[in-house]
Coordinates of C-alpha atoms in Angstrom, one line a residue:
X81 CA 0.0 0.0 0.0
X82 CA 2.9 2.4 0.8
X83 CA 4.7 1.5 -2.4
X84 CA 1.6 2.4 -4.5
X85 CA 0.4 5.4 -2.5
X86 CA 4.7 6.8 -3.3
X87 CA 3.7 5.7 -7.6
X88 CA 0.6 7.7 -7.3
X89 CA 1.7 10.8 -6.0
X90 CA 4.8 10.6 -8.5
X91 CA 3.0 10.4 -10.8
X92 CA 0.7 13.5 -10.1
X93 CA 3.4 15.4 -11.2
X94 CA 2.9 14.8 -15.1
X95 CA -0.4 16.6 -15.3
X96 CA 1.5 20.2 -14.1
X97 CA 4.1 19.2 -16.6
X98 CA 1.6 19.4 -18.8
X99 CA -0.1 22.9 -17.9
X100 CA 3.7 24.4 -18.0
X101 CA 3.6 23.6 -21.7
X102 CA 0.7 24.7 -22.5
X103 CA 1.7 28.2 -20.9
X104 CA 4.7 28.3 -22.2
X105 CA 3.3 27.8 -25.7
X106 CA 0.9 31.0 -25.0
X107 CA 3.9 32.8 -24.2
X108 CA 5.9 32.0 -27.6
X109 CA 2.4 32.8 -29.7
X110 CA 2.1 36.3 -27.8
X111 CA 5.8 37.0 -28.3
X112 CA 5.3 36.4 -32.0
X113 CA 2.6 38.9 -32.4
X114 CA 4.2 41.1 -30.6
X115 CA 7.6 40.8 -33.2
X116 CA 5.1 40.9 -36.2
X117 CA 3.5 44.1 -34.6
X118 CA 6.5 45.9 -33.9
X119 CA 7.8 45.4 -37.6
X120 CA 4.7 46.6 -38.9
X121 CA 4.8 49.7 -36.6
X122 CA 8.3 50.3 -37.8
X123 CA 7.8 50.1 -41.2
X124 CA 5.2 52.4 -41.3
X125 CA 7.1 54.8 -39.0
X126 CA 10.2 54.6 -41.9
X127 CA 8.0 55.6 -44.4
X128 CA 6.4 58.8 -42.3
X129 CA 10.6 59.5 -41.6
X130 CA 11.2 59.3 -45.5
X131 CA 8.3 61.9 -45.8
X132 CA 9.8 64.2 -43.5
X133 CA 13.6 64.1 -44.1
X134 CA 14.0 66.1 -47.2
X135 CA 12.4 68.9 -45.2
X136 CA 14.9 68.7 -42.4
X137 CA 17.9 69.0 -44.2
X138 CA 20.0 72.1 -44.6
X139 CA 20.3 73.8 -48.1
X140 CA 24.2 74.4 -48.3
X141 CA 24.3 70.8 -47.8
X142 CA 22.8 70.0 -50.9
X143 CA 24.0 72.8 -52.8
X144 CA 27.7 72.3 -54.5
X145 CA 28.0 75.5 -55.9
X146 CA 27.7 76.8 -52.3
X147 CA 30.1 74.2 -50.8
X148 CA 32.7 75.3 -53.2
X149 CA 32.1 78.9 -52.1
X150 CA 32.3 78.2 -48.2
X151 CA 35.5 76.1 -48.9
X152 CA 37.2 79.0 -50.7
X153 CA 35.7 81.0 -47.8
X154 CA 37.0 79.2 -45.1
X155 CA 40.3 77.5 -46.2
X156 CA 42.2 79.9 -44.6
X157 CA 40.6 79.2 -41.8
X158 CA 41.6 75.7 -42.1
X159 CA 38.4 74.3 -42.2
X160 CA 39.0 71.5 -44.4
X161 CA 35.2 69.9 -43.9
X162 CA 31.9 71.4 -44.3
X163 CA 29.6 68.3 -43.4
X164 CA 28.3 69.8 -40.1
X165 CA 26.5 71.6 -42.2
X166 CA 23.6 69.3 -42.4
X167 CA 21.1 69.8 -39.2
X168 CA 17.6 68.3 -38.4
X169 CA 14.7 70.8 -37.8
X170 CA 16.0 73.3 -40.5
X171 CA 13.4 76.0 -41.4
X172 CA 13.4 79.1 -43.2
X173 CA 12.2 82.6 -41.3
X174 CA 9.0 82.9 -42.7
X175 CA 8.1 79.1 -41.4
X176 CA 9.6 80.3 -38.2
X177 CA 7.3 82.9 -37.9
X178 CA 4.2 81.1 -38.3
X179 CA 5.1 78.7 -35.2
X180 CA 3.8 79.0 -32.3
X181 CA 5.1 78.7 -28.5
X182 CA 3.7 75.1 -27.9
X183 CA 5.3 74.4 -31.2
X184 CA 8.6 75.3 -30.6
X185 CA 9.0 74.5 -26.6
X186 CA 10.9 71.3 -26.2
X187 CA 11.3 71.0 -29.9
X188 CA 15.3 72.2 -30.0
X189 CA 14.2 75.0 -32.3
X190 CA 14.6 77.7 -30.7
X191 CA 18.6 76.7 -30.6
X192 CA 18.8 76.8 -34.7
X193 CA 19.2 79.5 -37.2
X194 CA 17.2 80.4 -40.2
X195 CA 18.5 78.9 -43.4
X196 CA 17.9 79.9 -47.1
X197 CA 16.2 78.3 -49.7
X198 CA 15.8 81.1 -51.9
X199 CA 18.6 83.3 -53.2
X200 CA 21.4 83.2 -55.5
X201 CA 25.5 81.8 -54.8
X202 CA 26.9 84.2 -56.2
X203 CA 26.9 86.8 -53.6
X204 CA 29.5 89.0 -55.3
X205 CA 27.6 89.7 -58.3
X206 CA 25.0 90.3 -56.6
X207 CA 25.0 92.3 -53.5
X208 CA 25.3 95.9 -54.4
X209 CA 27.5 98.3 -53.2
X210 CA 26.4 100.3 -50.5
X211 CA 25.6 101.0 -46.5
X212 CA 23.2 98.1 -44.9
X213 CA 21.9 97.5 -41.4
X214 CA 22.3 94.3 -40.6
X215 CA 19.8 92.9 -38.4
X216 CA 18.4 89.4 -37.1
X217 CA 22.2 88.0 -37.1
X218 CA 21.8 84.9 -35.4
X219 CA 25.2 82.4 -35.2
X220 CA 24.3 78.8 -34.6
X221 CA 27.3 76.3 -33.3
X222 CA 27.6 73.5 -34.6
X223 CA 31.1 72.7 -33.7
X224 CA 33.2 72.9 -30.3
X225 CA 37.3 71.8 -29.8
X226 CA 39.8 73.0 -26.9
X227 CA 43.2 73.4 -27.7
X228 CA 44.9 70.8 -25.1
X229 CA 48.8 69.2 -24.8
X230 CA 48.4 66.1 -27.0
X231 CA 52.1 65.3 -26.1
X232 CA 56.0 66.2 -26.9
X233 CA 54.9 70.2 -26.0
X234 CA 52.4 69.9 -28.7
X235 CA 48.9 71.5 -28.9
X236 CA 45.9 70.5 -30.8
X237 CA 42.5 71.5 -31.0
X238 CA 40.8 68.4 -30.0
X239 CA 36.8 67.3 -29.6
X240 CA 35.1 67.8 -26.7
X241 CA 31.8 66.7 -25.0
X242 CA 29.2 69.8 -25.4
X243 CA 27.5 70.0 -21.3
X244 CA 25.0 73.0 -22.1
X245 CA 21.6 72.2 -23.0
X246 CA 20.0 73.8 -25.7
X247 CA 20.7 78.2 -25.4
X248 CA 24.1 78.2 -26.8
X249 CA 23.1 80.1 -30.0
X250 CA 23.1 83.7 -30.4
X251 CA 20.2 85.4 -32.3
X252 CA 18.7 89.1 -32.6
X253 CA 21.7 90.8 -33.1
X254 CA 22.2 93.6 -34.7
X255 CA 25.1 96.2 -36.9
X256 CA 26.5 97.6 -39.5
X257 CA 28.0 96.4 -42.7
X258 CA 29.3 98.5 -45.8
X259 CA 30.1 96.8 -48.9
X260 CA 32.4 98.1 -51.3
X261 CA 33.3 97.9 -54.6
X262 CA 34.4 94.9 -55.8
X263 CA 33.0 92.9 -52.9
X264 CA 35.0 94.5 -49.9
X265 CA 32.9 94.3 -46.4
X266 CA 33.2 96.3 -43.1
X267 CA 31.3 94.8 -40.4
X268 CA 30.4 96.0 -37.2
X269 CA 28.3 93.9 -34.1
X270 CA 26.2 96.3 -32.1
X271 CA 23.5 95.3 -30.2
X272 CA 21.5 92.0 -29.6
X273 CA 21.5 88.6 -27.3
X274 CA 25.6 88.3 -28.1
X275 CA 26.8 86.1 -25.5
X276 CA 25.6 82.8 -24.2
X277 CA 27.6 80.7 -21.1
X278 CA 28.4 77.4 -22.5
X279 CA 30.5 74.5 -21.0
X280 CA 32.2 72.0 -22.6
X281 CA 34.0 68.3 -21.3
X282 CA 37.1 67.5 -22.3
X283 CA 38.1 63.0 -22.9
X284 CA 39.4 63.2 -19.4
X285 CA 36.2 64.7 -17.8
X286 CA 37.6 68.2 -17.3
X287 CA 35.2 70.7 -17.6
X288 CA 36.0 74.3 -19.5
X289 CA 33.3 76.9 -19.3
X290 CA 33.2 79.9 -21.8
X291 CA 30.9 82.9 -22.6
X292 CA 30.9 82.3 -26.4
X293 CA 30.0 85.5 -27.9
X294 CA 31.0 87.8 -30.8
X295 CA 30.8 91.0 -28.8
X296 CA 31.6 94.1 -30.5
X297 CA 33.1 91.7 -33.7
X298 CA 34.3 94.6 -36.3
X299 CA 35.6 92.5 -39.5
X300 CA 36.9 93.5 -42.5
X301 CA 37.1 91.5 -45.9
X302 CA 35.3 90.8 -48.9
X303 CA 32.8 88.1 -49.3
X304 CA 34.3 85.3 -49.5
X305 CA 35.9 85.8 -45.8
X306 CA 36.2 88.7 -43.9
X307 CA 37.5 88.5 -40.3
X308 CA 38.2 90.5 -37.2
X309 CA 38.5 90.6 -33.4
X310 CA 35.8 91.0 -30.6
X311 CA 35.7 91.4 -27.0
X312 CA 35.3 87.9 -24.6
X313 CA 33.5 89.5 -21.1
X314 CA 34.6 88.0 -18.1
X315 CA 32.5 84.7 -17.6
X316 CA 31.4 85.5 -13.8
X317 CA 30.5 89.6 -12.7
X318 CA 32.0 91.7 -10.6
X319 CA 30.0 91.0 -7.5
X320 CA 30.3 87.5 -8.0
X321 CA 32.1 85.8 -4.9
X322 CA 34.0 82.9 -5.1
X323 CA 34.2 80.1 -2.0
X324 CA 36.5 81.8 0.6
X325 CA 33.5 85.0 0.0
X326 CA 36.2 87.1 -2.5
X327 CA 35.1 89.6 -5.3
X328 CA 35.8 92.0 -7.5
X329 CA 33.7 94.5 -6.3
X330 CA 33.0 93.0 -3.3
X331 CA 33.9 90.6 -0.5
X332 CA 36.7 90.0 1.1
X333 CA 40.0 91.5 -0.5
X334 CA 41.9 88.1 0.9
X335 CA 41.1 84.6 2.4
X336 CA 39.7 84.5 5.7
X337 CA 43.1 83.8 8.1
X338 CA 45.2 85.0 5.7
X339 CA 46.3 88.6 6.8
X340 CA 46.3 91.5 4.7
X341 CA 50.2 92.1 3.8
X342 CA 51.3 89.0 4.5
X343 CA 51.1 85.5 2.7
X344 CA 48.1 86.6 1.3
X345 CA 50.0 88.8 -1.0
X346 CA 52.6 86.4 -2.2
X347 CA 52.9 86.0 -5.9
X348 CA 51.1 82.8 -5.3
X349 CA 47.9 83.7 -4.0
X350 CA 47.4 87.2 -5.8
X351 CA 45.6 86.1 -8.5
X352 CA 43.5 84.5 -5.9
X353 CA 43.3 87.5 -4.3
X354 CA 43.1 90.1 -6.5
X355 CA 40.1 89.0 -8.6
X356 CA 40.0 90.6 -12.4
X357 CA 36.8 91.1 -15.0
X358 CA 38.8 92.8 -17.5
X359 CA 37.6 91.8 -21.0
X360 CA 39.8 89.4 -23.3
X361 CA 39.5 89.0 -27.2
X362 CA 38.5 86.6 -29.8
X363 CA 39.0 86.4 -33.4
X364 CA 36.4 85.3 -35.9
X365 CA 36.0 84.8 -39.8
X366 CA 32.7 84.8 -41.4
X367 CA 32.2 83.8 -45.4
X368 CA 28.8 84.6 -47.5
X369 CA 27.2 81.5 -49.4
X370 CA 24.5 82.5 -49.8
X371 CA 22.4 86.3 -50.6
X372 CA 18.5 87.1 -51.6
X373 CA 18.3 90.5 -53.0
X374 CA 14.5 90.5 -52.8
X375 CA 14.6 89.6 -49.2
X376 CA 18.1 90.6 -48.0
X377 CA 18.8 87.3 -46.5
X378 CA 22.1 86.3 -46.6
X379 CA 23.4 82.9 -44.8
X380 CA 26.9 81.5 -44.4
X381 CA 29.2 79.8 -42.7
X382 CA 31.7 81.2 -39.7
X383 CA 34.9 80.0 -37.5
X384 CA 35.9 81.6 -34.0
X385 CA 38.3 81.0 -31.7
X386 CA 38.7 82.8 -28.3
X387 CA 39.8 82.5 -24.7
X388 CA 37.8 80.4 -22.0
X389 CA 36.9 80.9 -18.4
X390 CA 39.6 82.6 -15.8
X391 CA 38.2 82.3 -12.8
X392 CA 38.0 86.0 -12.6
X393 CA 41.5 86.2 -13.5
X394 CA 43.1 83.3 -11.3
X395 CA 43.6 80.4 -14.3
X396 CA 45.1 81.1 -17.6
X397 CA 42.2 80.8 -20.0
X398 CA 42.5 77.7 -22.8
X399 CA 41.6 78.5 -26.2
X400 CA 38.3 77.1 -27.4
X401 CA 37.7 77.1 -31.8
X402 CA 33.5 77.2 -32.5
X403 CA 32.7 76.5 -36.3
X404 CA 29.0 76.6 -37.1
X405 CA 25.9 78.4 -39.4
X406 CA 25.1 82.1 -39.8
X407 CA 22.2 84.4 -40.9
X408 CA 21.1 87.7 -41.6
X409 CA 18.9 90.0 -43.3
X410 CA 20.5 93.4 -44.4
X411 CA 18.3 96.6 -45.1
X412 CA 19.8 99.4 -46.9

């Protein structure tokens, strides 16, 4: 009786076996739909993508003439490459102007430049001679290196990790340009949102913070490049106080326990000390690719290099190089 009672409940366990498959079979039929659902999903999501693409992608990338142009433009720049060029949401002003706030918030938008669909290459021959105000400039990054030791005493701009969100371009400024005969440009920044805080990371996880700006930029050239300096603000004002509660313009003029004439004016510590918002300066180059006479858009390409962050004076600033997109309308 004991040895059947042992078979029987042994052999109770073959009807679970049983449910297990069954389950298991379920699971494998659902998992298939699933597969066959997501590739249907996908393939219709591919073909809305294919719809949308040509949209999104910038003129000059598609435009030879105007690569040859910015290449000429830029080569003594030594920008050998122009395929940044190419960005995703890429409208013109007028479809920028029929947006609306809900459209553009959270859309990365706001962080891009008009660019030009209209308008003629051949910006020489066309742009007439003359006095314009140039207004809307907006410069749009699309580029970031530091100039670091890359070994043997040797410095090279290298890449970098971009840390800022989304506020990095400049837009609504405003100037001056005079264009000559034979294509000569003066150009003079004025007014506008010109300066946005930005940090970048370097491969070992150093960070370098910068005010990228074109402050006050006065160029001179002709179309196909015309270049100039411009002022680089201090990063941090003058009332800003750093850890041991020492300013500029206010605060403590040394660290607390460090008495005034003694080690706290050593060679070592002055910079510390003696805290500095004097303005540096950056050089940039700007080429013309593009020009709409009925418009007065004109779009193009720019380089920039220019100190980084001092610490109000207290580190020796690294050079940062910013390539990217430009755009403008002149009115005469």
């Amino acid at each position: 009786t004991h040895t059947s009672t042992m078979r029987s409940e042994y052999a109770n366990f073959g009807a679970p076996k049983r449910r297990c498959n069954a389950a298991t079979i379920s699971i494998a039929i659902n998992a298939a739909l699933l597969l066959v659902g997501a590739a249907v999903y996908m393939s219709s999501g591919a073909q809305e993508l294919s719809m949308v693409a040509p949209r999104q992608t910038r003129v000059f990338a598609s435009k030879p003439n105007a690569m040859k142009n910015i290449a000429a433009g830029l080569a003594a720049a030594g920008v050998s490459s122009i395929g940044f060029l190419g960005a995703s949401n890429a409208l013109t002003f007028d479809e920028f102007q029929g947006l609306s706030y809900t459209d553009v918030k959270g859309s990365g938008m706001a962080n891009t430049c008009p660019i030009l669909n209209s308008g003629t290459t051949d910006v020489k021959g066309s742009l007439k001679a003359g006095t314009y105000k140039f207004d809307k400039f907006c410069i749009e990054p699309t580029s970031f290196q530091v100039k670091e030791d890359v070994g043997k005493g040797k410095k090279e701009f290298i890449d970098v990790k971009l840390m800022t969100r989304l506020t990095y371009t400049l837009d609504a400024m405003s100037g001056s340009m005079k264009v000559g005969s034979g294509g000569a440009i003066e150009f003079k920044e004025e007014d506008g949102i010109d300066y946005a805080p930005t940090t970048v990371q370097l491969p070992g996880g150093a960070r370098v913070p910068f005010l990228f700006t074109v402050k006050e930029l006065d160029a001179k050239g002709d179309v196909s490049s015309f270049s100039g300096d411009f002022a680089v603000p201090s990063y941090r004002g003058s009332t800003f106080l750093d850890p041991k509660g020492r300013g500029a313009a206010t605060g403590y003029d040394t660290a607390v326990a460090i008495p005034a004439g003694g080690a706290g004016d050593e060679d070592a510590l002055g910079k510390e000390n003696n805290k500095s918002i004097k303005p540096l300066a950056g050089k940039a180059q700007l080429s013309i690719a593009k020009y709409d006479a009925a418009t007065g858009e004109v779009a193009g390409v720019f380089q920039s290099i220019q100190p980084s962050d001092t610490d109000l004076g207290a580190k020796v600033p690294k050079d940062i190089k910013i390539q990217g997109l430009w755009y403008a309308q002149l009115q005469q």
